PDB file of C-alpha atoms in Angstrom:
ATOM      1  CA  MET N   1      21.210  26.278  34.613  1.00  0.00           C
ATOM      2  CA  SER N   2      20.533  23.830  31.776  1.00  0.00           C
ATOM      3  CA  GLU N   3      19.523  24.834  28.275  1.00  0.00           C
ATOM      4  CA  ARG N   4      15.942  24.159  27.355  1.00  0.00           C
ATOM      5  CA  GLN N   5      15.602  21.750  24.449  1.00  0.00           C
ATOM      6  CA  GLN N   6      13.232  22.587  21.655  1.00  0.00           C
ATOM      7  CA  ALA N   7      11.552  19.947  19.550  1.00  0.00           C
ATOM      8  CA  TRP N   8      11.846  21.914  16.311  1.00  0.00           C
ATOM      9  CA  VAL N   9      14.556  23.228  14.044  1.00  0.00           C
ATOM     10  CA  ASP N  10      14.755  26.929  13.284  1.00  0.00           C
ATOM     11  CA  GLU N  11      16.569  26.513   9.966  1.00  0.00           C
ATOM     12  CA  PRO N  12      14.287  25.910   6.999  1.00  0.00           C
ATOM     13  CA  VAL N  13      14.410  22.362   5.669  1.00  0.00           C
ATOM     14  CA  GLN N  14      14.551  22.142   1.883  1.00  0.00           C
ATOM     15  CA  ARG N  15      11.763  19.945   0.560  1.00  0.00           C
ATOM     16  CA  GLY N  16      10.134  19.650  -2.836  1.00  0.00           C
ATOM     17  CA  ARG N  17       7.068  21.595  -3.853  1.00  0.00           C
ATOM     18  CA  VAL N  18       3.516  20.437  -3.350  1.00  0.00           C
ATOM     19  CA  VAL N  19       1.915  20.489  -6.797  1.00  0.00           C
ATOM     20  CA  VAL N  20      -1.871  20.322  -6.592  1.00  0.00           C
ATOM     21  CA  LEU N  21      -3.834  19.642  -9.762  1.00  0.00           C
ATOM     22  CA  SER N  22      -7.323  21.081 -10.037  1.00  0.00           C
ATOM     23  CA  ASP N  23      -8.673  23.957  -8.055  1.00  0.00           C
ATOM     24  CA  ASN N  24     -11.433  22.973  -5.667  1.00  0.00           C
ATOM     25  CA  PRO N  25     -12.110  23.318  -1.913  1.00  0.00           C
ATOM     26  CA  ILE N  26      -9.829  20.400  -0.974  1.00  0.00           C
ATOM     27  CA  ALA N  27      -7.035  21.670  -3.241  1.00  0.00           C
ATOM     28  CA  ARG N  28      -7.234  25.123  -1.660  1.00  0.00           C
ATOM     29  CA  CYS N  29      -7.104  23.600   1.827  1.00  0.00           C
ATOM     30  CA  ILE N  30      -4.103  21.447   0.852  1.00  0.00           C
ATOM     31  CA  ALA N  31      -2.392  24.631  -0.351  1.00  0.00           C
ATOM     32  CA  ALA N  32      -3.136  26.405   2.938  1.00  0.00           C
ATOM     33  CA  VAL N  33      -1.993  23.537   5.176  1.00  0.00           C
ATOM     34  CA  ALA N  34       1.102  22.767   3.085  1.00  0.00           C
ATOM     35  CA  SER N  35       2.065  26.463   3.062  1.00  0.00           C
ATOM     36  CA  THR N  36       1.628  26.566   6.836  1.00  0.00           C
ATOM     37  CA  VAL N  37       4.106  23.697   7.273  1.00  0.00           C
ATOM     38  CA  GLY N  38       6.612  25.533   5.097  1.00  0.00           C
ATOM     39  CA  ARG N  39       6.137  23.878   1.731  1.00  0.00           C
ATOM     40  CA  THR N  40       6.113  25.764  -1.542  1.00  0.00           C
ATOM     41  CA  VAL N  41       2.755  25.125  -3.194  1.00  0.00           C
ATOM     42  CA  LEU N  42       1.683  25.346  -6.811  1.00  0.00           C
ATOM     43  CA  VAL N  43      -2.021  24.917  -7.594  1.00  0.00           C
ATOM     44  CA  GLU N  44      -2.698  24.188 -11.251  1.00  0.00           C
ATOM     45  CA  SER N  45      -6.371  24.858 -11.936  1.00  0.00           C
ATOM     46  CA  ALA N  46      -6.500  22.563 -14.981  1.00  0.00           C
ATOM     47  CA  ASP N  47      -6.404  18.849 -14.300  1.00  0.00           C
ATOM     48  CA  ASP N  48      -4.535  18.028 -17.499  1.00  0.00           C
ATOM     49  CA  GLY N  49      -1.204  17.305 -15.867  1.00  0.00           C
ATOM     50  CA  GLY N  50      -0.163  20.912 -15.835  1.00  0.00           C
ATOM     51  CA  PRO N  51       1.911  21.134 -19.000  1.00  0.00           C
ATOM     52  CA  GLY N  52       5.113  22.922 -18.218  1.00  0.00           C
ATOM     53  CA  LEU N  53       5.104  22.212 -14.481  1.00  0.00           C
ATOM     54  CA  HIS N  54       8.411  20.390 -14.784  1.00  0.00           C
ATOM     55  CA  ILE N  55       8.063  18.121 -11.780  1.00  0.00           C
ATOM     56  CA  GLN N  56      11.295  18.205  -9.808  1.00  0.00           C
ATOM     57  CA  PRO N  57      12.925  15.583  -7.584  1.00  0.00           C
ATOM     58  CA  GLY N  58      11.145  15.453  -4.252  1.00  0.00           C
ATOM     59  CA  ASP N  59       7.981  17.225  -5.398  1.00  0.00           C
ATOM     60  CA  ALA N  60       4.647  15.933  -4.139  1.00  0.00           C
ATOM     61  CA  VAL N  61       1.949  15.723  -6.818  1.00  0.00           C
ATOM     62  CA  VAL N  62      -1.681  15.524  -5.708  1.00  0.00           C
ATOM     63  CA  LEU N  63      -4.533  15.102  -8.194  1.00  0.00           C
ATOM     64  CA  CYS N  64      -7.639  16.412  -6.449  1.00  0.00           C
ATOM     65  CA  ASP N  65     -10.164  15.639  -9.186  1.00  0.00           C
ATOM     66  CA  HIS N  66     -10.924  11.930  -9.118  1.00  0.00           C
ATOM     67  CA  ASP N  67     -13.429  12.336 -11.928  1.00  0.00           C
ATOM     68  CA  ALA N  68     -10.938  13.923 -14.320  1.00  0.00           C
ATOM     69  CA  PRO N  69     -11.171  11.985 -17.590  1.00  0.00           C
ATOM     70  CA  ASP N  70      -7.420  12.301 -18.031  1.00  0.00           C
ATOM     71  CA  ALA N  71      -6.550  11.120 -14.487  1.00  0.00           C
ATOM     72  CA  PRO N  72      -4.707   8.015 -15.742  1.00  0.00           C
ATOM     73  CA  ALA N  73      -2.566  10.140 -18.090  1.00  0.00           C
ATOM     74  CA  VAL N  74      -1.816  12.643 -15.326  1.00  0.00           C
ATOM     75  CA  LEU N  75      -0.833   9.849 -12.945  1.00  0.00           C
ATOM     76  CA  ARG N  76       1.284   8.100 -15.604  1.00  0.00           C
ATOM     77  CA  ALA N  77       3.245  11.318 -16.158  1.00  0.00           C
ATOM     78  CA  ALA N  78       3.645  12.020 -12.437  1.00  0.00           C
ATOM     79  CA  LEU N  79       4.742   8.444 -11.711  1.00  0.00           C
ATOM     80  CA  ALA N  80       7.306   8.620 -14.520  1.00  0.00           C
ATOM     81  CA  SER N  81       8.698  11.877 -13.098  1.00  0.00           C
ATOM     82  CA  GLU N  82      11.109  12.337 -10.212  1.00  0.00           C
ATOM     83  CA  ALA N  83       8.281  13.216  -7.821  1.00  0.00           C
ATOM     84  CA  GLY N  84       8.777  11.793  -4.350  1.00  0.00           C
ATOM     85  CA  TYR N  85       5.047  11.464  -3.715  1.00  0.00           C
ATOM     86  CA  VAL N  86       2.166  10.983  -6.143  1.00  0.00           C
ATOM     87  CA  ALA N  87      -1.426  10.816  -4.948  1.00  0.00           C
ATOM     88  CA  MET N  88      -5.014  11.134  -6.030  1.00  0.00           C
ATOM     89  CA  MET N  89      -8.186  11.847  -4.108  1.00  0.00           C
ATOM     90  CA  ALA N  90     -10.517   8.914  -4.794  1.00  0.00           C
ATOM     91  CA  SER N  91     -12.855   6.431  -3.207  1.00  0.00           C
ATOM     92  CA  ARG N  92     -11.400   2.998  -2.504  1.00  0.00           C
ATOM     93  CA  ALA N  93     -13.463   1.534  -5.375  1.00  0.00           C
ATOM     94  CA  ARG N  94     -12.280   4.183  -7.866  1.00  0.00           C
ATOM     95  CA  ALA N  95      -8.720   3.762  -6.580  1.00  0.00           C
ATOM     96  CA  ALA N  96      -8.746  -0.005  -7.083  1.00  0.00           C
ATOM     97  CA  GLY N  97      -9.972   0.285 -10.667  1.00  0.00           C
ATOM     98  CA  LEU N  98      -7.481   2.998 -11.503  1.00  0.00           C
ATOM     99  CA  VAL N  99      -4.517   1.125 -10.026  1.00  0.00           C
ATOM    100  CA  GLU N 100      -5.600  -2.075 -11.790  1.00  0.00           C
ATOM    101  CA  GLY N 101      -5.657  -0.253 -15.127  1.00  0.00           C
ATOM    102  CA  LEU N 102      -2.236   1.340 -14.585  1.00  0.00           C
ATOM    103  CA  VAL N 103      -0.678  -1.972 -13.537  1.00  0.00           C
ATOM    104  CA  ALA N 104      -2.169  -3.654 -16.624  1.00  0.00           C
ATOM    105  CA  GLU N 105      -0.366  -1.015 -18.718  1.00  0.00           C
ATOM    106  CA  GLY N 106       2.909  -1.850 -16.975  1.00  0.00           C
ATOM    107  CA  VAL N 107       3.075   1.372 -14.946  1.00  0.00           C
ATOM    108  CA  ASP N 108       5.093   1.194 -11.716  1.00  0.00           C
ATOM    109  CA  VAL N 109       2.584   2.283  -9.075  1.00  0.00           C
ATOM    110  CA  SER N 110       4.866   1.737  -6.067  1.00  0.00           C
ATOM    111  CA  LYS N 111       4.911   5.435  -5.140  1.00  0.00           C
ATOM    112  CA  LEU N 112       1.202   6.023  -5.827  1.00  0.00           C
ATOM    113  CA  HIS N 113      -0.961   6.927  -2.841  1.00  0.00           C
ATOM    114  CA  VAL N 114      -4.588   6.423  -3.728  1.00  0.00           C
ATOM    115  CA  PRO N 115      -6.752   7.191  -1.903  1.00  0.00           C
ATOM    116  CA  ALA N 116      -4.497  10.043  -0.777  1.00  0.00           C
ATOM    117  CA  GLY N 117      -3.844  10.827   2.869  1.00  0.00           C
ATOM    118  CA  HIS N 118      -3.778   9.178   6.269  1.00  0.00           C
ATOM    119  CA  ASP N 119      -6.933   7.599   7.668  1.00  0.00           C
ATOM    120  CA  LEU N 120      -7.953  10.336  10.108  1.00  0.00           C
ATOM    121  CA  GLY N 121     -11.684   9.931   9.527  1.00  0.00           C
ATOM    122  CA  GLY N 122     -12.156  13.540   8.434  1.00  0.00           C
ATOM    123  CA  LYS N 123     -14.830  14.496   5.928  1.00  0.00           C
ATOM    124  CA  ALA N 124     -14.485  18.287   5.617  1.00  0.00           C
ATOM    125  CA  PRO N 125     -12.071  19.735   3.027  1.00  0.00           C
ATOM    126  CA  GLY N 126      -9.687  21.023   5.720  1.00  0.00           C
ATOM    127  CA  GLU N 127      -9.652  17.676   7.505  1.00  0.00           C
ATOM    128  CA  ILE N 128      -8.987  15.808   4.266  1.00  0.00           C
ATOM    129  CA  ALA N 129      -6.222  18.286   3.406  1.00  0.00           C
ATOM    130  CA  LEU N 130      -4.641  17.788   6.824  1.00  0.00           C
ATOM    131  CA  SER N 131      -4.503  14.020   6.233  1.00  0.00           C
ATOM    132  CA  VAL N 132      -2.923  14.483   2.781  1.00  0.00           C
ATOM    133  CA  VAL N 133      -0.303  16.966   3.972  1.00  0.00           C
ATOM    134  CA  ALA N 134       0.468  14.730   6.972  1.00  0.00           C
ATOM    135  CA  GLU N 135       1.145  11.889   4.538  1.00  0.00           C
ATOM    136  CA  ILE N 136       3.339  14.137   2.353  1.00  0.00           C
ATOM    137  CA  VAL N 137       5.387  15.223   5.368  1.00  0.00           C
ATOM    138  CA  ALA N 138       5.726  11.651   6.660  1.00  0.00           C
ATOM    139  CA  GLU N 139       6.835  10.416   3.224  1.00  0.00           C
ATOM    140  CA  SER N 140       9.387  13.212   2.875  1.00  0.00           C
ATOM    141  CA  TYR N 141      11.028  12.079   6.109  1.00  0.00           C
ATOM    142  CA  GLY N 142      10.765   8.375   5.272  1.00  0.00           C
ATOM    143  CA  ARG N 143       8.234   7.808   8.030  1.00  0.00           C
ATOM    144  CA  PRO N 144       5.020   5.760   7.959  1.00  0.00           C
ATOM    145  CA  GLY N 145       2.966   8.281   9.968  1.00  0.00           C
ATOM    146  CA  GLY N 146       0.821   7.264  12.907  1.00  0.00           C
ATOM    147  CA  PRO N 147       0.804   8.127  16.594  1.00  0.00           C
ATOM    148  CA  MET N 148       4.012   9.181  18.371  1.00  0.00           C
ATOM    149  CA  ARG N 149       3.103   7.326  21.545  1.00  0.00           C
ATOM    150  CA  GLY N 150       4.445   3.835  21.780  1.00  0.00           C
TER     151      GLY N 150
END
């Protein structure tokens, strides 16, 4: 009798935290989905960069308030940290302007994901959160995401 193969690993995989800035419906859904996939989640209700969060290597930082007046400062700090993933919820137009401003300041935006998430087409907070967490997981494994079928 052959052993049945399982497609998962029982041992917990050590990954960085998911640090979510601002507390809103999407942030709460990101926390729920990320917790479900085994990530440690920290939701900082203020959108001021979370003084004292001490971003650690491999952490994922997600700014969920695209209208935060201090979004550029928060992103600058996150991009300068050892975070493995930095993202912001934003429209494509807002994203383009923000990235343009950061690049003009000389900020390395190579690890910035804006708009955050994979293009799943979802509009509800849970669907948006799923796309963001899927992108975080893919990034943490060095994968681009996308369908498994070839």
